[in-house]
Amino acid sequence: MAKTFVGTGRRKRSIARVRMTSGKGKITINGRDVNEYLPFKTLVMDLTQPLEATKTTDKFDIDVTVHGGGFSGQTGAIRLGITRALLQYDQNTDPTSDASFRKILKQAGFITRDARIKERKKYGLKKARRAPQFSKR
């Protein structure tokens, strides 16, 4: 049986569980093809950036389970999940060498989790910071 590498990614309100096995480069999200699931090509490009940076686009089949948030948040969560799965695959390589996935992905900025989330609504305001419209009379 092929070895499976797992990574969990989070972004905004989305959580993605990524399972990576050796294969031909097929990406499946919630049982559907990546191009069928995501409405824009830019999101698909964004999602595959860690694979392109490490030159492993045709080396792994990726199966993703994602829930919560919108397409942009889900794409960011999947990208982080793929990055973490790649790090798990490459964990025996020396992290100081130029060929290590960790060094490549760190320089590209894929390892850092984007911590920005929606700010909570405050009382007396319409949204988090939007005040009610001022009326002079």
C-alpha positions as CSV (number, residue, x, y, z in Angstrom):
1,M,0.0,0.0,0.0
2,A,1.2,3.5,-0.8
3,K,2.3,5.8,2.0
4,T,-0.1,8.6,2.9
5,F,1.0,12.0,4.0
6,V,-1.5,14.1,5.9
7,G,-1.7,17.9,6.4
8,T,-4.4,20.1,8.0
9,G,-4.8,23.7,6.9
10,R,-6.9,26.5,8.2
11,R,-7.8,29.9,6.8
12,K,-10.5,32.3,7.9
13,R,-13.4,29.9,8.8
14,S,-12.3,27.0,6.5
15,I,-10.7,23.8,7.6
16,A,-9.1,21.5,5.1
17,R,-7.8,17.9,5.7
18,V,-5.4,16.9,2.9
19,R,-4.3,13.3,2.2
20,M,-1.4,13.0,-0.2
21,T,-0.4,9.7,-1.9
22,S,2.0,8.9,-4.7
23,G,0.2,9.2,-8.1
24,K,-0.1,11.2,-11.3
25,G,-1.1,14.7,-10.0
26,K,-4.9,14.3,-9.6
27,I,-6.5,16.7,-7.1
28,T,-9.9,15.9,-5.7
29,I,-11.8,18.2,-3.4
30,N,-14.8,16.8,-1.5
31,G,-15.1,14.0,-4.1
32,R,-15.1,16.4,-7.1
33,D,-12.3,17.4,-9.5
34,V,-10.5,20.6,-8.5
35,N,-11.5,22.4,-11.7
36,E,-15.1,21.4,-11.2
37,Y,-15.2,22.4,-7.5
38,L,-13.4,25.8,-7.7
39,P,-15.1,28.4,-9.9
40,F,-11.9,30.4,-10.9
41,K,-8.6,29.3,-12.5
42,T,-6.7,31.7,-10.2
43,L,-7.9,29.8,-7.2
44,V,-6.6,26.5,-8.7
45,M,-3.3,28.2,-9.5
46,D,-3.1,29.5,-5.9
47,L,-3.8,26.1,-4.5
48,T,-1.1,24.3,-6.6
49,Q,1.7,26.8,-5.8
50,P,3.5,24.6,-3.1
51,L,3.5,21.7,-5.6
52,E,5.0,23.9,-8.4
53,A,7.6,25.4,-6.0
54,T,8.8,21.9,-5.0
55,K,8.4,20.5,-8.6
56,T,6.1,17.7,-7.4
57,T,2.9,18.5,-9.5
58,D,2.9,15.1,-11.2
59,K,4.2,13.1,-8.3
60,F,1.2,13.0,-5.9
61,D,-2.5,12.4,-6.0
62,I,-4.2,14.7,-3.5
63,D,-7.6,14.1,-1.8
64,V,-9.0,17.0,0.2
65,T,-12.0,17.3,2.6
66,V,-12.8,20.9,3.2
67,H,-15.7,22.7,5.0
68,G,-16.5,26.2,6.2
69,G,-15.9,29.6,4.7
70,G,-16.0,30.6,1.0
71,F,-13.9,29.6,-2.0
72,S,-11.0,31.9,-1.2
73,G,-10.7,30.8,2.5
74,Q,-11.0,27.1,1.4
75,T,-8.2,27.6,-1.2
76,G,-5.9,29.1,1.4
77,A,-6.7,26.3,3.8
78,I,-6.0,23.6,1.2
79,R,-2.7,25.3,0.2
80,L,-1.5,25.2,3.8
81,G,-2.6,21.6,4.1
82,I,-0.7,20.6,1.0
83,T,2.4,22.5,2.3
84,R,2.2,20.6,5.6
85,A,1.8,17.2,3.8
86,L,4.8,18.0,1.7
87,L,6.8,18.9,4.8
88,Q,5.8,15.5,6.3
89,Y,6.9,13.7,3.1
90,D,10.3,15.5,3.2
91,Q,10.9,15.3,6.9
92,N,14.0,13.1,6.6
93,T,15.9,15.6,4.4
94,D,18.3,18.0,6.1
95,P,16.4,21.3,6.5
96,T,19.5,23.4,5.9
97,S,20.2,22.0,2.4
98,D,19.0,24.0,-0.6
99,A,17.0,21.0,-1.9
100,S,14.9,20.7,1.2
101,F,11.2,21.4,0.8
102,R,11.2,23.3,4.1
103,K,13.7,25.9,2.8
104,I,11.9,26.2,-0.6
105,L,8.4,26.6,1.0
106,K,9.6,28.9,3.8
107,Q,11.2,31.3,1.3
108,A,8.0,31.3,-0.8
109,G,6.0,32.1,2.4
110,F,3.7,29.0,2.3
111,I,4.5,27.7,5.8
112,T,3.1,30.6,7.7
113,R,-0.6,30.4,8.6
114,D,-2.6,33.5,7.7
115,A,-4.1,34.4,11.1
116,R,-6.5,37.1,9.8
117,I,-10.1,36.3,10.8
118,K,-13.3,38.3,10.8
119,E,-13.4,40.8,13.7
120,R,-16.4,40.5,16.0
121,K,-19.3,43.0,15.9
122,K,-19.4,45.6,18.7
123,Y,-22.6,46.8,20.3
124,G,-23.8,50.2,19.1
125,L,-22.2,49.7,15.7
126,K,-23.6,48.2,12.5
127,K,-20.5,46.0,11.9
128,A,-17.2,45.6,13.7
129,R,-16.2,49.2,13.1
130,R,-19.0,50.7,10.9
131,A,-20.9,53.3,13.0
132,P,-24.6,54.1,12.3
133,Q,-25.1,57.0,9.9
134,F,-25.0,60.4,11.6
135,S,-28.1,62.5,11.3
136,K,-27.9,66.2,12.2
137,R,-31.8,66.6,12.3
